[in-house]
Short mmCIF file of C-alpha atoms in Angstrom, two decimals:
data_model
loop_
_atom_site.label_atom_id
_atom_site.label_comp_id
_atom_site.label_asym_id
_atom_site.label_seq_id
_atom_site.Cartn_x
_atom_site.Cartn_y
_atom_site.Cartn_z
CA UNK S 1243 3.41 49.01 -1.43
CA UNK S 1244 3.27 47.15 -4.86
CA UNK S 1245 2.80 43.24 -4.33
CA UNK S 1246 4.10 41.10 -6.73
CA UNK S 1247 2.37 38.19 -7.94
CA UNK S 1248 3.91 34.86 -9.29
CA UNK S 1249 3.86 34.54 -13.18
CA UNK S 1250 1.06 32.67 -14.63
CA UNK S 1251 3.28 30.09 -15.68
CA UNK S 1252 5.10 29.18 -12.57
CA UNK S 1253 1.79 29.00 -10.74
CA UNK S 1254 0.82 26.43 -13.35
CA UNK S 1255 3.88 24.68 -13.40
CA UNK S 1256 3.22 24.17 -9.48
CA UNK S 1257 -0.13 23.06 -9.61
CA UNK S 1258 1.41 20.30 -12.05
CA UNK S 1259 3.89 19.48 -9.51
CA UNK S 1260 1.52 19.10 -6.29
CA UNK S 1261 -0.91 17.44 -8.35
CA UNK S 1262 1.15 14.43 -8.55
CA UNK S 1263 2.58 14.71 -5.44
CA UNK S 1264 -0.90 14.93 -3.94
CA UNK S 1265 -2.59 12.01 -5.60
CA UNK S 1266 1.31 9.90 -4.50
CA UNK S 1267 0.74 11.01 -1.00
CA UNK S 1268 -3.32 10.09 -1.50
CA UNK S 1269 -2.56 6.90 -1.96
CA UNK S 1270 0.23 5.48 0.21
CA UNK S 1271 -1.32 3.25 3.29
CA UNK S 1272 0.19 5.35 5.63
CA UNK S 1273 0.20 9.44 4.86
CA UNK S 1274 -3.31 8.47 2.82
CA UNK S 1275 -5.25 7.19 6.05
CA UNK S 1276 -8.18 8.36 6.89
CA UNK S 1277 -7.34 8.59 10.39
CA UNK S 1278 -4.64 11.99 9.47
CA UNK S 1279 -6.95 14.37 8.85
CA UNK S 1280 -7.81 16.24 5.71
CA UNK S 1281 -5.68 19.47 6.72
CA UNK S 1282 -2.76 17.76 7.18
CA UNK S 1283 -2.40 15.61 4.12
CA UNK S 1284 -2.98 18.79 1.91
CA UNK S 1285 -0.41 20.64 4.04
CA UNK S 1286 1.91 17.84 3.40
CA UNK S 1287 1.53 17.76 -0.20
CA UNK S 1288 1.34 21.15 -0.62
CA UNK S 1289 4.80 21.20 1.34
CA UNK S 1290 7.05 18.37 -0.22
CA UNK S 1291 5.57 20.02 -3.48
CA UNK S 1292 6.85 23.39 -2.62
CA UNK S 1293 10.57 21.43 -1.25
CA UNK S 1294 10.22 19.50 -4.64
CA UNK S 1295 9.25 22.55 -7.34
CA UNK S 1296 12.58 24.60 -7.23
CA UNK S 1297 14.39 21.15 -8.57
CA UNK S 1298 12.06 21.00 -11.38
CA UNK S 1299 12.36 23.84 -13.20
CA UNK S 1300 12.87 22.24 -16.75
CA UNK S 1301 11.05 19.31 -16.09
CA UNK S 1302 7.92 21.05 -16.38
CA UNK S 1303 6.23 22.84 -18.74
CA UNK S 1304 7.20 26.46 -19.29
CA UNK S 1305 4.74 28.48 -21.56
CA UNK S 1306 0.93 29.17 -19.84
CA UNK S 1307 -1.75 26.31 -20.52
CA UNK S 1308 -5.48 26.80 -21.45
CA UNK S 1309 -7.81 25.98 -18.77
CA UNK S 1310 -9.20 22.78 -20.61
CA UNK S 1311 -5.25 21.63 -21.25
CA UNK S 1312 -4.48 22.34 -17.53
CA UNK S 1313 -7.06 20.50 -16.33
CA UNK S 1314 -6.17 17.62 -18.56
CA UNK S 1315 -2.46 17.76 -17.35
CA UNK S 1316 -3.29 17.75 -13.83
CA UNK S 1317 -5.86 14.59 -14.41
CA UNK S 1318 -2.75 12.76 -15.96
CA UNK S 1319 -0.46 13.58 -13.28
CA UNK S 1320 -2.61 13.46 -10.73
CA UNK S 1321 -3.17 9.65 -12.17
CA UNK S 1322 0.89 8.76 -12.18
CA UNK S 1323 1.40 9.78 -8.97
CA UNK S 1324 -1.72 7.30 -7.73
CA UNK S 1325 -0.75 4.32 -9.80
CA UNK S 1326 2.94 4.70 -7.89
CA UNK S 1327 1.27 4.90 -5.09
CA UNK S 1328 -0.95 2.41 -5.76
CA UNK S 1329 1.91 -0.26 -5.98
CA UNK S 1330 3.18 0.39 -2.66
CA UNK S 1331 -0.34 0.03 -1.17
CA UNK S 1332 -0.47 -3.66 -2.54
CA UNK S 1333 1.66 -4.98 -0.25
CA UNK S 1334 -0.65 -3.85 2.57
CA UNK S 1335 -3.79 -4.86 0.60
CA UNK S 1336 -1.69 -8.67 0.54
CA UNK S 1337 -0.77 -8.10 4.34
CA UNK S 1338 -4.71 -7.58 5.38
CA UNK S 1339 -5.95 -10.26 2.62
CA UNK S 1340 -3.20 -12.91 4.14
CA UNK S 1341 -4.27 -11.67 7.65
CA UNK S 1342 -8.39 -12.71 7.10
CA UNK S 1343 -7.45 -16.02 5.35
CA UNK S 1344 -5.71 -16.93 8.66
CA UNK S 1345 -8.90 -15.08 10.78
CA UNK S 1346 -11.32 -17.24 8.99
CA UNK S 1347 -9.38 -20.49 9.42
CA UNK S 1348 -8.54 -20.12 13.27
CA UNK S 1349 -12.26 -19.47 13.52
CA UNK S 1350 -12.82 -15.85 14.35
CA UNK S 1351 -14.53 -15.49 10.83
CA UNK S 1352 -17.10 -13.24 13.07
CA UNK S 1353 -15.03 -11.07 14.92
CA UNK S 1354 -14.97 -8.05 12.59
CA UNK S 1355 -13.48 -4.64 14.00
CA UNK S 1356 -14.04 -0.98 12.17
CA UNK S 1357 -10.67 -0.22 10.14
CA UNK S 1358 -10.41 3.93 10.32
CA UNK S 1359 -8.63 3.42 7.20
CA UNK S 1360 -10.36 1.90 4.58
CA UNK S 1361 -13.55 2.85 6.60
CA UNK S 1362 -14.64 -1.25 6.00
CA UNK S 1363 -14.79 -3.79 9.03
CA UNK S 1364 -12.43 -6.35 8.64
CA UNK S 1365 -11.08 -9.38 10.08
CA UNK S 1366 -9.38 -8.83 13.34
CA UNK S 1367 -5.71 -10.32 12.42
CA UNK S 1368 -5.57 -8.03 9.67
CA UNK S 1369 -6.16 -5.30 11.55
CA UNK S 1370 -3.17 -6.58 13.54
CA UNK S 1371 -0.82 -7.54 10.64
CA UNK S 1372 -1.65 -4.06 9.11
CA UNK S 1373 -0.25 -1.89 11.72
CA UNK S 1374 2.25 -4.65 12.07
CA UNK S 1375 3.35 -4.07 8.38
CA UNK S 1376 3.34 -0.17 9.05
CA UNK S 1377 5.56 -0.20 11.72
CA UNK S 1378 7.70 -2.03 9.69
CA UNK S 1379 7.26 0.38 6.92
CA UNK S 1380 8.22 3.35 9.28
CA UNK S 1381 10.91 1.20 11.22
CA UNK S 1382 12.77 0.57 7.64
CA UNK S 1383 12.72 4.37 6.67
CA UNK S 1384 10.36 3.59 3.46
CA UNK S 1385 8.50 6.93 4.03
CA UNK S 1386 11.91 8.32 2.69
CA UNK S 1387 12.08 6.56 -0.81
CA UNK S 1388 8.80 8.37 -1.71
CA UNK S 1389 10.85 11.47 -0.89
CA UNK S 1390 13.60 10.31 -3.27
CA UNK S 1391 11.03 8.97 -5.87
CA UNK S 1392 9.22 11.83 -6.14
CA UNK S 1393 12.02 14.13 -8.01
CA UNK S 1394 13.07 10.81 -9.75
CA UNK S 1395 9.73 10.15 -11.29
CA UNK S 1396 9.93 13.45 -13.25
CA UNK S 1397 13.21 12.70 -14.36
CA UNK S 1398 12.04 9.28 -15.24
CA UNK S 1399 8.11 10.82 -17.09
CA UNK S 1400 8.53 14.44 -17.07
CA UNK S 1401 5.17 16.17 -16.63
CA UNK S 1402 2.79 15.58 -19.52
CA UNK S 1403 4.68 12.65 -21.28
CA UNK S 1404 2.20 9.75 -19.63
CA UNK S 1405 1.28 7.69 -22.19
CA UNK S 1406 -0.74 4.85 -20.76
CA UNK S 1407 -0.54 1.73 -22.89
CA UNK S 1408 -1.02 -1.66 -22.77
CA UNK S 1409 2.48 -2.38 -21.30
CA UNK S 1410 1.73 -0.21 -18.32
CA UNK S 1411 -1.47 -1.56 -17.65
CA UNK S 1412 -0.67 -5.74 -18.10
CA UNK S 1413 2.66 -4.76 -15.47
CA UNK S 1414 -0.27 -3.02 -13.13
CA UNK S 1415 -2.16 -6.32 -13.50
CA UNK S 1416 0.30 -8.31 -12.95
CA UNK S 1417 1.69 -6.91 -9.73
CA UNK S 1418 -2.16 -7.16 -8.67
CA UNK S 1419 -2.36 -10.65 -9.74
CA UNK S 1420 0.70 -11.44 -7.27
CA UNK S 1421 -0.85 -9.54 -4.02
CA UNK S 1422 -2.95 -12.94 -3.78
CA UNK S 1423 0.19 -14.88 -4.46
CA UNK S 1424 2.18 -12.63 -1.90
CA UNK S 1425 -0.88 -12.68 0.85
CA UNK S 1426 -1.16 -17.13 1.02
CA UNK S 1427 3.16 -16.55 1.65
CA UNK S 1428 2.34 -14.10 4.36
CA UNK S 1429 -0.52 -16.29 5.82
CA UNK S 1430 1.35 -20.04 4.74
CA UNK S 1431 3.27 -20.40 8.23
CA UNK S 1432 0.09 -20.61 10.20
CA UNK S 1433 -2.23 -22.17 7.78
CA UNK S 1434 0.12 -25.26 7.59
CA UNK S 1435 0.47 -25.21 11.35
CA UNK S 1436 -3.80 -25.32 11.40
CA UNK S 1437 -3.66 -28.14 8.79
CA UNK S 1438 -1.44 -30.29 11.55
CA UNK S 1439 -3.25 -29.07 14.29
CA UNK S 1440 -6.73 -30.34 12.11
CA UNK S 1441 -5.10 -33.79 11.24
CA UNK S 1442 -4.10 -34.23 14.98
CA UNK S 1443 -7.53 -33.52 15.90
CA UNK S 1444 -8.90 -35.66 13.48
CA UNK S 1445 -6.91 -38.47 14.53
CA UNK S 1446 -8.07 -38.14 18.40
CA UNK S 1447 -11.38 -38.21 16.92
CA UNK S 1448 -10.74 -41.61 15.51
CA UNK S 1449 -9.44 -42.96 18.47
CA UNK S 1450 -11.32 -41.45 21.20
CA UNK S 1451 -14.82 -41.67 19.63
CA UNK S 1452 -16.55 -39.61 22.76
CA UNK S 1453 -14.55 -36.83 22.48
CA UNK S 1454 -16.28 -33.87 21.82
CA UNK S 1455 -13.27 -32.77 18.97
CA UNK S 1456 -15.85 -30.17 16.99
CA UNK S 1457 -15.91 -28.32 20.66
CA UNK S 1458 -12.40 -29.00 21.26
CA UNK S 1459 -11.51 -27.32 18.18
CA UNK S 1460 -12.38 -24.05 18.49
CA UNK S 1461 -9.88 -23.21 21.48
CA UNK S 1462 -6.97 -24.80 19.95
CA UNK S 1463 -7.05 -23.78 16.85
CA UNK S 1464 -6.96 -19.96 18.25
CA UNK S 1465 -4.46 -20.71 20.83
CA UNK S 1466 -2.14 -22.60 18.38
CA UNK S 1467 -2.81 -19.40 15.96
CA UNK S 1468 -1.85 -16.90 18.15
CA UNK S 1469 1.05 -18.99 19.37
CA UNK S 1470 2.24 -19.60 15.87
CA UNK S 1471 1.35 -15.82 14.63
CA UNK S 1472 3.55 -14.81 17.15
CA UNK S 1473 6.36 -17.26 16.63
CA UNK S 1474 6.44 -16.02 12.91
CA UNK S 1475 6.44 -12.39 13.17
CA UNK S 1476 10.28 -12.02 12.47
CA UNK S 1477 9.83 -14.26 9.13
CA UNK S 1478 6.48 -11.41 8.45
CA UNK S 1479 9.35 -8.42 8.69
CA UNK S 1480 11.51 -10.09 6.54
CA UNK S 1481 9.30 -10.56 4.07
CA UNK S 1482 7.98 -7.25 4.22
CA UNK S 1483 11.15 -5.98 4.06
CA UNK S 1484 11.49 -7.86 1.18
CA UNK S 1485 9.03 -6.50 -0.41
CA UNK S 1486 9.50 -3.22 0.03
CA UNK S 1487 13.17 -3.47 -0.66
CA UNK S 1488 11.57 -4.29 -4.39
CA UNK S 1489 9.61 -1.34 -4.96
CA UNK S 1490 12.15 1.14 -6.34
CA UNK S 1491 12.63 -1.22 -9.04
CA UNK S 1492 8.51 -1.57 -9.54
CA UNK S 1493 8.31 2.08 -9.81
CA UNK S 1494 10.93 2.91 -12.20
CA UNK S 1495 9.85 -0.20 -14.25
CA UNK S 1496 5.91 1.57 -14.05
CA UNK S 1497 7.03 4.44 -15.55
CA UNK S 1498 9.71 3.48 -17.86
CA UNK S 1499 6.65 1.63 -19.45
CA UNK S 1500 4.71 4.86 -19.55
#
């Protein structure tokens, strides 16, 4: 019995593909966890690449590369598919920045727990706005537009046509630049209601001069925190939704521009 192996250049031509699906997949907060294990991300990748491939047939190249020209293509792709991936993952990188601004004012600027997923301890209300924001991201079906955007982004850069310029990277910079922006909006409800909640305090201490207000503090703050964190969680998914309702037009901007 004669097997028949796959040409030389359509094995290439899918190595290009699941290169940049890979590196996508490697970067997304969710599918790029640390907490799914190894086996399973590659199996994914190596999966939507294999559901993805047959679509791509002339959006990749055709004729057999050298080993040195191969390994330079799948660097560049591999590099597109984590800078789209990368945008996505700024909202959550704004979500657990907002979430420690409000942990540090409400005075748990201690109580640290062990995120599996960026393998870092870190404040304790972004751990809980973080899976907040990715059960919003699974709730809204934003999984799917990486689906979508994966067969777009070849029609948009087919493979090998990257040209990283100073466009590409001063939009990348940008959209970092307005994670810290996005993260005091996410964090601005409760930090206003701590600024009343200090003024009202400071007032009390003014009139009743034997109150102990510095050990007063400490439990009010956190229960109006909590109280107002969970107040505001519908005005979190909206803006959430918000932003992730903008990042089909982030990603075809990113790779317009390269």
């Amino acid at each position: 019995m004669r097997i028949e192996l796959l040409p030389l250049e359509t094995l290439q031509a899918f190595l290009v593909c699941a290169a940049r699906v890979a590196a996508l997949f490697s970067a997304l907060p969710v599918f790029g966890s640390a907490q799914v294990p190894m086996r399973i991300r590659v199996a994914l990748a190596v999966t939507i690449a294999m559901v993805v491939f047959p679509v791509l047939p002339r959006l990749l190249p055709a004729t057999p590369l050298a080993p040195v020209g191969l390994g330079l293509l799948l660097a560049r792709e591999a590099l597109v598919g984590f800078m789209i991936g990368y945008i996505a993952r700024l909202v959550f990188i704004a979500v657990e920045f907002g979430g420690a601004i409000i942990g540090y004012q409400m005075g748990f600027a201690a109580a640290n727990v062990f995120d599996p997923t960026s393998q870092n301890q870190i404040s304790l209300i972004s751990q809980f706005q973080n899976v907040f924001a990715i059960l919003i991201f699974l709730a809204f079906d934003i999984h799917h537009l990486f689906l979508r955007l994966i067969a777009d982004s070849y029609r948009l850069l087919p493979a090998g046509e990257m040209n990283l310029g100073g466009e590409a990277a001063l939009f990348l910079s940008r959209l970092t630049g307005e994670m810290f922006v996005l993260a005091v909006r996410f964090s601005a409800p409760v930090l206003v209601v701590l600024l009343l909640s200090g003024l009202a305090l400071g007032l009390m201490a003014r009139i009743f001069q034997q109150l102990n207000v510095f050990m007063l503090s400490f439990p009010v703050n956190i229960g109006v925190s909590f109280i107002s964190i969970g107040l505001t969680l519908q005005l979190l998914a909206v803006m959430l939704n918000r932003e992730f309702a903008a990042l089909p037009e982030r990603f075809h901007t990113l790779l317009n521009l390269l």
